Coordinates of C-alpha atoms (C1' of nucleotides) in Angstrom, one line a residue:
Chain H
X1 CA -0.3 -0.1 0.0
X2 CA 1.5 3.3 -1.1
X3 CA -0.6 6.1 0.0
X4 CA -0.2 9.6 1.8
X5 CA 0.0 8.6 5.6
X6 CA -2.9 10.6 6.4
X7 CA -5.3 9.1 3.5
X8 CA -3.5 5.6 4.8
X9 CA -4.9 5.7 8.1
X10 CA -8.4 6.4 6.7
X11 CA -8.3 3.9 4.4
X12 CA -7.4 1.1 6.9
X13 CA -9.7 2.2 9.6
X14 CA -12.7 1.6 6.7
X15 CA -11.0 -1.6 5.9
X16 CA -11.3 -2.6 9.5
X17 CA -14.6 -1.5 10.3
X18 CA -15.8 -3.0 7.2
X19 CA -16.8 -6.3 8.7
X20 CA -18.5 -4.5 11.5
X21 CA -20.6 -2.8 8.7
X22 CA -21.4 -5.7 6.8
X23 CA -19.1 -4.8 3.8
X24 CA -15.9 -6.9 3.6
X25 CA -12.1 -5.5 3.9
X26 CA -11.3 -4.5 0.4
X27 CA -14.5 -3.0 -0.5
X28 CA -14.4 -0.9 2.4
X29 CA -10.7 0.2 1.3
X30 CA -11.9 1.0 -2.0
X31 CA -14.6 3.1 -0.9
X32 CA -12.4 5.1 1.5
X33 CA -9.9 5.7 -1.3
X34 CA -12.3 6.8 -3.7
X35 CA -14.2 9.1 -1.0
X36 CA -10.9 11.0 -0.6
X37 CA -9.4 11.0 -4.0
X38 CA -9.6 14.7 -5.8
X39 CA -10.1 12.6 -9.3
X40 CA -11.7 9.4 -10.5
X41 CA -9.5 6.6 -10.2
X42 CA -9.4 3.5 -12.6
X43 CA -9.1 0.0 -11.4
X44 CA -5.6 -0.1 -11.8
X45 CA -4.8 2.8 -9.8
X46 CA -6.6 1.3 -6.9
X47 CA -4.7 -1.5 -7.5
X48 CA -1.4 0.2 -7.2
X49 CA -2.6 2.4 -4.3
X50 CA -4.0 -0.4 -2.1
X51 CA -1.9 -3.3 -3.3
X52 CA -4.6 -5.9 -4.0
X53 CA -5.2 -8.2 -7.0
X54 CA -6.7 -6.8 -10.1
X55 CA -9.7 -9.2 -9.8
X56 CA -10.5 -8.4 -6.2
X57 CA -10.7 -4.7 -7.3
X58 CA -13.1 -5.6 -10.2
X59 CA -15.5 -7.6 -7.9
X60 CA -15.4 -5.1 -5.2
X61 CA -16.1 -2.3 -7.5
X62 CA -19.1 -4.4 -8.8
X63 CA -20.2 -4.6 -5.2
X64 CA -20.0 -0.9 -4.6
X65 CA -22.1 -0.3 -7.6
X66 CA -24.5 -2.4 -6.3
X67 CA -25.0 -0.5 -3.6
X68 CA -25.1 2.7 -5.8
X69 CA -22.1 4.0 -3.5
X70 CA -20.0 4.7 -6.6
X71 CA -20.3 6.9 -9.5
X72 CA -18.8 5.8 -13.1
X73 CA -16.9 8.4 -15.2
X74 CA -15.3 8.1 -18.4
X75 CA -12.5 10.7 -19.9
X76 CA -12.6 11.6 -23.6
X77 CA -10.7 8.7 -25.6
X78 CA -10.0 6.5 -23.0
X79 CA -12.2 3.6 -22.6
X80 CA -11.3 2.9 -19.1
X81 CA -14.0 3.1 -16.2
X82 CA -13.1 5.6 -13.5
X83 CA -14.7 5.7 -10.3
X84 CA -15.7 8.3 -7.9
X85 CA -17.9 8.5 -4.7
X86 CA -21.1 11.1 -5.1
X87 CA -19.8 14.7 -3.7
X88 CA -22.6 15.2 -1.5
X89 CA -22.2 13.3 1.8
X90 CA -26.3 13.9 2.2
X91 CA -26.7 11.8 -0.8
X92 CA -24.6 9.2 0.3
X93 CA -26.2 9.1 3.4
X94 CA -29.4 8.7 1.7
X95 CA -28.2 6.0 -0.4
X96 CA -26.8 4.1 2.4
X97 CA -30.0 4.2 4.3
X98 CA -31.7 3.1 1.3
X99 CA -29.8 0.1 0.7
X100 CA -29.4 -1.0 4.3
X101 CA -33.2 -1.1 4.9
X102 CA -33.3 -2.9 1.7
X103 CA -31.4 -5.5 3.0
X104 CA -31.5 -5.5 6.7
X105 CA -35.0 -4.5 7.3
X106 CA -37.2 -5.4 4.3
X107 CA -36.8 -9.1 4.4
X108 CA -37.6 -9.4 8.2
X109 CA -40.6 -7.3 7.6
X110 CA -42.1 -9.7 5.0
X111 CA -41.2 -12.9 6.8
X112 CA -43.0 -11.2 9.8
X113 CA -46.1 -10.4 7.6
X114 CA -46.2 -14.0 6.4
X115 CA -45.8 -15.7 9.5
X116 CA -48.4 -13.3 11.4
X117 CA -51.0 -14.5 8.5
X118 CA -50.7 -18.0 9.9
X119 CA -53.0 -19.6 12.5
X120 CA -51.1 -20.3 15.7
X121 CA -51.5 -24.0 16.6
X122 CA -51.1 -23.6 20.4
X123 CA -50.9 -21.3 23.3
X124 CA -47.2 -21.0 22.8
X125 CA -47.6 -20.2 19.3
X126 CA -50.1 -17.8 20.2
X127 CA -47.9 -16.2 22.4
X128 CA -45.0 -15.9 19.7
X129 CA -47.2 -14.4 17.4
X130 CA -48.2 -11.8 19.7
X131 CA -44.6 -10.7 20.3
X132 CA -43.6 -10.9 16.3
X133 CA -46.9 -8.6 15.9
X134 CA -44.9 -6.0 18.8
X135 CA -41.8 -6.3 16.6
X136 CA -43.6 -5.8 13.3
X137 CA -45.5 -2.9 14.8
X138 CA -42.3 -1.1 15.8
X139 CA -40.3 -1.8 12.5
X140 CA -43.1 -0.4 10.6
X141 CA -43.5 2.7 12.6
X142 CA -40.0 3.4 12.0
X143 CA -39.9 2.5 8.4
X144 CA -43.0 4.6 8.0
X145 CA -41.1 7.5 9.8
X146 CA -38.0 7.0 7.5
X147 CA -40.3 6.7 4.0
X148 CA -41.7 10.1 5.1
X149 CA -38.5 11.8 6.2
X150 CA -36.3 10.8 3.4
X151 CA -38.4 12.9 0.9
X152 CA -37.4 16.0 2.5
X153 CA -35.1 18.3 0.8
X154 CA -31.4 18.3 2.3
X155 CA -31.9 21.7 4.2
X156 CA -35.1 20.7 5.6
X157 CA -33.7 17.5 6.9
X158 CA -31.0 19.5 8.4
X159 CA -33.2 21.7 10.2
X160 CA -35.3 18.4 11.5
X161 CA -32.0 17.1 12.8
X162 CA -31.0 20.4 14.6
X163 CA -34.4 20.4 16.2
X164 CA -34.4 17.1 17.7
X165 CA -36.5 16.2 20.7
X166 CA -37.4 20.0 20.7
X167 CA -39.8 19.2 18.4
X168 CA -42.3 17.7 20.9
X169 CA -42.0 20.9 22.9
X170 CA -43.0 22.6 19.6
X171 CA -45.9 20.6 19.3
X172 CA -47.0 21.5 22.8
X173 CA -46.8 25.1 21.9
X174 CA -48.6 24.7 18.7
X175 CA -51.5 22.9 20.5
X176 CA -51.5 25.7 23.0
X177 CA -51.7 28.3 20.2
X178 CA -54.4 26.4 18.3
X179 CA -56.4 26.0 21.6
X180 CA -56.1 29.7 22.3
X181 CA -57.5 30.4 18.9
X182 CA -60.2 27.9 19.6
X183 CA -61.5 29.9 22.2
X184 CA -60.7 28.4 25.6
X185 CA -61.6 24.6 25.5
X186 CA -61.9 23.0 28.5
X187 CA -58.7 21.5 29.7
X188 CA -58.8 17.8 29.9
X189 CA -59.8 17.3 26.1
X190 CA -58.2 15.0 23.7
Chain M
X1 CA -34.5 -28.3 15.8
X2 CA -37.5 -28.9 17.6
X3 CA -39.9 -26.3 17.3
X4 CA -43.4 -25.2 16.4
X5 CA -43.4 -24.6 12.8
X6 CA -44.1 -20.8 13.3
X7 CA -41.5 -20.3 15.7
X8 CA -39.0 -22.1 13.8
X9 CA -39.5 -20.0 10.7
X10 CA -38.8 -16.9 12.8
X11 CA -35.7 -18.5 14.7
X12 CA -34.4 -19.6 11.1
X13 CA -34.8 -16.1 9.7
X14 CA -33.1 -14.7 12.3
X15 CA -30.1 -17.2 11.8
X16 CA -30.0 -15.8 8.2
X17 CA -30.1 -12.6 8.8
X18 CA -27.8 -12.6 11.4
X19 CA -24.8 -12.1 9.0
X20 CA -26.3 -9.0 7.6
X21 CA -26.7 -7.7 11.1
X22 CA -23.3 -8.3 12.3
X23 CA -24.1 -10.9 14.6
X24 CA -23.8 -14.7 13.9
X25 CA -26.1 -17.2 13.2
X26 CA -26.4 -18.9 16.5
X27 CA -26.6 -15.3 18.2
X28 CA -29.4 -14.7 16.0
X29 CA -31.4 -17.9 16.6
X30 CA -31.0 -17.7 20.1
X31 CA -32.0 -14.2 20.5
X32 CA -35.2 -15.1 18.0
X33 CA -36.1 -18.1 20.3
X34 CA -35.8 -16.1 23.7
X35 CA -37.6 -13.1 22.2
X36 CA -41.0 -15.5 21.3
X37 CA -40.9 -17.7 24.6
X38 CA -43.3 -17.0 26.8
X39 CA -41.0 -18.3 29.6
X40 CA -37.2 -17.8 30.3
X41 CA -35.1 -20.3 29.0
X42 CA -32.2 -22.1 30.4
X43 CA -28.9 -23.2 28.2
X44 CA -30.0 -26.6 27.8
X45 CA -33.4 -25.8 27.0
X46 CA -32.0 -23.9 24.1
X47 CA -29.3 -26.8 23.3
X48 CA -32.6 -29.1 22.9
X49 CA -34.5 -26.1 21.1
X50 CA -32.1 -25.4 18.4
X51 CA -29.8 -28.5 18.3
X52 CA -26.5 -27.0 18.7
X53 CA -23.6 -27.7 21.0
X54 CA -23.7 -26.7 24.5
X55 CA -20.6 -24.4 24.5
X56 CA -22.0 -22.6 21.5
X57 CA -24.9 -21.8 23.5
X58 CA -22.7 -20.9 26.3
X59 CA -20.7 -18.4 24.0
X60 CA -23.6 -16.9 22.4
X61 CA -25.5 -16.1 25.5
X62 CA -22.3 -14.3 26.5
X63 CA -22.3 -12.3 23.7
X64 CA -26.0 -11.4 23.7
X65 CA -25.1 -10.4 27.4
X66 CA -22.5 -8.3 26.1
X67 CA -25.0 -6.5 23.9
X68 CA -27.4 -6.0 26.9
X69 CA -29.9 -7.9 24.6
X70 CA -30.6 -10.6 26.9
X71 CA -32.1 -10.3 30.7
X72 CA -30.6 -13.0 33.5
X73 CA -33.7 -14.6 35.4
X74 CA -33.1 -16.8 38.5
X75 CA -36.0 -19.3 39.7
X76 CA -36.0 -20.1 43.8
X77 CA -33.8 -23.1 44.6
X78 CA -32.5 -23.6 41.1
X79 CA -29.2 -22.2 40.3
X80 CA -29.3 -22.5 36.6
X81 CA -29.2 -19.1 34.9
X82 CA -32.4 -18.4 32.6
X83 CA -32.5 -16.1 29.9
X84 CA -35.1 -13.9 28.5
X85 CA -35.3 -10.6 26.3
X86 CA -36.7 -7.4 27.9
X87 CA -40.5 -7.2 27.5
X88 CA -40.4 -3.7 25.8
X89 CA -39.9 -3.6 22.2
X90 CA -39.1 0.2 22.7
X91 CA -36.4 -0.8 25.0
X92 CA -34.9 -3.3 22.7
X93 CA -34.7 -0.6 20.0
X94 CA -32.8 1.8 22.3
X95 CA -30.3 -1.0 23.4
X96 CA -29.8 -2.0 19.9
X97 CA -29.2 1.5 18.9
X98 CA -26.9 2.4 21.5
X99 CA -24.9 -0.5 20.9
X100 CA -24.7 -0.3 17.3
X101 CA -23.6 3.2 17.6
X102 CA -21.0 2.4 20.0
X103 CA -19.3 -0.4 17.4
X104 CA -20.0 1.0 14.4
X105 CA -20.0 4.7 14.6
X106 CA -18.0 5.7 17.6
X107 CA -14.6 4.3 16.5
X108 CA -15.0 6.0 13.1
X109 CA -15.9 9.4 14.7
X110 CA -12.7 9.0 16.9
X111 CA -10.3 8.3 14.0
X112 CA -11.9 11.0 12.0
X113 CA -11.0 13.5 14.6
X114 CA -7.5 12.3 15.0
X115 CA -6.8 12.5 11.6
X116 CA -8.5 16.1 11.4
X117 CA -5.8 17.3 13.8
X118 CA -2.9 16.5 11.7
X119 CA -1.1 18.7 9.5
X120 CA -1.7 18.0 5.6
X121 CA 1.4 17.1 3.8
X122 CA 0.4 18.1 0.2
X123 CA -2.4 19.3 -1.9
X124 CA -4.0 15.9 -2.0
X125 CA -3.9 15.4 1.7
X126 CA -5.5 18.9 1.9
X127 CA -8.3 17.7 -0.1
X128 CA -8.7 14.2 1.8
X129 CA -9.0 16.3 4.8
X130 CA -11.6 18.4 3.6
X131 CA -13.6 15.5 2.6
X132 CA -13.4 13.8 5.9
X133 CA -14.4 17.2 7.6
X134 CA -17.5 16.9 5.7
X135 CA -18.0 13.1 6.8
X136 CA -17.1 14.2 10.3
X137 CA -19.6 17.0 10.4
X138 CA -22.6 15.0 8.9
X139 CA -22.1 11.7 11.5
X140 CA -21.8 14.7 14.2
X141 CA -25.2 16.3 13.4
X142 CA -26.9 12.5 13.2
X143 CA -25.3 11.6 16.6
X144 CA -26.1 14.6 18.2
X145 CA -29.7 14.2 16.8
X146 CA -29.7 10.8 18.2
X147 CA -28.1 11.9 21.5
X148 CA -30.8 14.1 21.9
X149 CA -34.1 12.3 20.8
X150 CA -33.1 9.1 22.5
X151 CA -33.6 10.7 26.0
X152 CA -37.3 11.2 25.1
X153 CA -39.9 9.1 26.8
X154 CA -41.5 6.6 24.7
X155 CA -44.8 8.0 23.9
X156 CA -43.1 11.5 23.1
X157 CA -40.5 9.5 20.8
X158 CA -44.0 7.8 19.1
X159 CA -45.2 11.0 18.8
X160 CA -42.2 12.5 17.1
X161 CA -42.0 9.4 14.6
X162 CA -45.5 9.9 13.6
X163 CA -45.0 13.6 12.8
X164 CA -41.9 12.7 10.6
X165 CA -41.8 15.3 8.0
X166 CA -44.7 17.3 9.3
X167 CA -42.6 18.8 11.5
X168 CA -40.8 21.2 9.2
X169 CA -44.4 22.5 8.1
X170 CA -45.4 22.8 11.7
X171 CA -42.2 24.9 12.1
X172 CA -43.1 26.9 9.2
X173 CA -46.4 27.5 10.8
X174 CA -44.9 28.5 14.1
X175 CA -42.7 31.0 12.5
X176 CA -45.5 32.6 10.8
X177 CA -47.3 32.8 13.8
X178 CA -44.4 34.4 15.7
X179 CA -43.7 36.7 13.0
X180 CA -47.2 38.1 13.0
X181 CA -46.9 38.4 16.7
X182 CA -43.9 40.4 16.2
X183 CA -45.4 42.6 13.4
X184 CA -48.7 43.3 15.4
X185 CA -47.4 43.2 19.0
X186 CA -50.9 44.0 19.9
X187 CA -51.6 40.8 21.4
X188 CA -48.4 40.8 23.4
X189 CA -47.6 36.9 23.7
X190 CA -44.5 34.8 23.7
Chain W
dT1 C1' -11.1 -10.2 -39.2
dA2 C1' -6.7 -10.4 -36.5
dG3 C1' -4.4 -8.4 -32.8
dG4 C1' -4.3 -6.7 -28.8
dA5 C1' -5.7 -3.4 -24.7
dG6 C1' -8.6 -3.7 -21.1
dT7 C1' -12.2 -6.1 -18.0
dT8 C1' -14.6 -10.0 -16.1
dT9 C1' -15.4 -14.6 -14.5
dC10 C1' -14.3 -18.5 -11.6
dA11 C1' -12.3 -22.4 -9.6
dG12 C1' -9.4 -23.1 -6.1
dA13 C1' -6.1 -21.2 -2.3
dA14 C1' -5.9 -18.6 1.5
dA15 C1' -7.7 -16.3 5.6
dT16 C1' -11.2 -16.0 8.8
dT17 C1' -15.2 -17.1 11.3
dT18 C1' -18.0 -20.4 13.6
dT19 C1' -18.8 -24.4 15.8
dT20 C1' -17.5 -28.5 18.6
dG21 C1' -16.0 -31.5 22.2
dA22 C1' -13.0 -32.4 25.8
dA23 C1' -11.0 -30.4 29.8
dA24 C1' -11.0 -27.1 33.5
dC25 C1' -13.3 -24.8 36.5
dT26 C1' -17.2 -23.5 40.1
dT27 C1' -20.3 -24.3 43.5
dC28 C1' -22.9 -26.3 46.4
dA29 C1' -24.9 -30.6 49.3
dG30 C1' -23.8 -34.3 52.1
Chain K
dC1 C1' -13.4 -32.5 52.1
dT2 C1' -15.3 -34.9 48.0
dG3 C1' -18.3 -35.5 44.4
dA4 C1' -21.8 -34.2 41.5
dA5 C1' -24.1 -31.1 38.6
dG6 C1' -23.6 -27.1 36.0
dT7 C1' -20.8 -23.8 33.4
dT8 C1' -17.1 -22.1 30.8
dT9 C1' -12.9 -22.0 28.2
dC10 C1' -10.0 -23.4 24.5
dA11 C1' -7.6 -25.8 20.8
dA12 C1' -8.8 -27.7 16.7
dA13 C1' -12.6 -29.0 13.2
dA14 C1' -15.7 -27.3 10.0
dA15 C1' -18.0 -23.9 7.5
dT16 C1' -17.9 -19.7 5.3
dT17 C1' -15.9 -15.7 3.4
dT18 C1' -12.3 -13.4 0.9
dC19 C1' -8.8 -13.3 -2.4
dT20 C1' -5.9 -14.5 -6.4
dG21 C1' -4.3 -16.0 -11.1
dA22 C1' -5.4 -18.1 -15.2
dA23 C1' -8.7 -18.2 -18.6
dA24 C1' -12.2 -16.2 -21.0
dC25 C1' -14.3 -12.6 -22.9
dT26 C1' -15.3 -7.7 -25.2
dC27 C1' -14.6 -4.2 -27.8
dC28 C1' -12.0 -1.4 -30.7
dT29 C1' -8.2 -0.4 -34.4
dA30 C1' -6.0 -1.4 -38.0

DNA sequence: TAGGAGTTTCAGAAATTTTTGAAACTTCAG
DNA sequence: CTGAAGTTTCAAAAATTTCTGAAACTCCTA
């Protein structure tokens, strides 16, 4: 591996974390390298920089493309593929969230739905189904929230993030204002 | 494996998903089994139910305890350990989020901070650092949001989830009201 | 359409992770 | 103190994942 020390530290870290993130070391390293490279890189430059086999680079790039984490560029009069990551980190975040949901959540949601359709055969199965229903309910709430929020433009999303828990206070304020507008409703109403 | 079919489907699914979630198959299966069991189970019951070795169960339970995903129970006059999962799915969600943050985010955040302290040696390093700063900024925003929101009581959190993107609209409404209030300070409220 | 530069595929090698059984350890009743 | 019941540890076997080099393929140029 032949990289500026600062970049190397970053690349190695992404390699190590790879396994915890459900991608493999090489994929992590390649992603990190592309992320911090000022120019798009072609496969051979990656081979050179990371000191891994050509075929490994090829497969890993394919994997990254599958995740939509990598963008293909072409230079004029050069038929090699060059790769970068998208510039906008918010866009990267969205992609990552979408892909992880697809791989890590959706299959479970659909298995749960399937199992919940079945008739329980005995008391234990009935209990198990009850638990699965709770899990299903929670996951559905979370994914509904996500599906809603992901449509926001970036600056709105940023606003929502900075607000954080203050949102609930805001909500109370609004309720108060609205209720004043409605002319003194009796307290203790829903 | 000797389980009611409905439970077995659930357990097998968690086993398969395990690798995508960064835990291993056995750990996933044991967790799933405990999650849907009406009573706490001891190690041997798990061996029996899943058909895996005693030692594997022992190590996997230890792992689950490390994640705080499992609760230890004792029956009177029985020195075996019995295990369950917490009842409240929201609590499970919190634990999961906390642990994943600790393992998947925090190390990266601290590596980024460290690298960002260093002096770039050349133009490429400067660029790389710039990119890392963007990543760092985004992750910090997200974790600040998380740290804030995780303190909410469950029903508030649920409210916040149902609101979703409507929050930003709410915010506009409030701004409008406030600005009207400022332009016509007649009604003199804060 | 032959040659060659570049890319992808794939079977097996290498590395890593998971699982096991046997041995060591712990705890407590007798 | 002894032994039995239960639990944990650990080295090695089994399974899985990752990586490689060689061969196959693609596409362009001449």
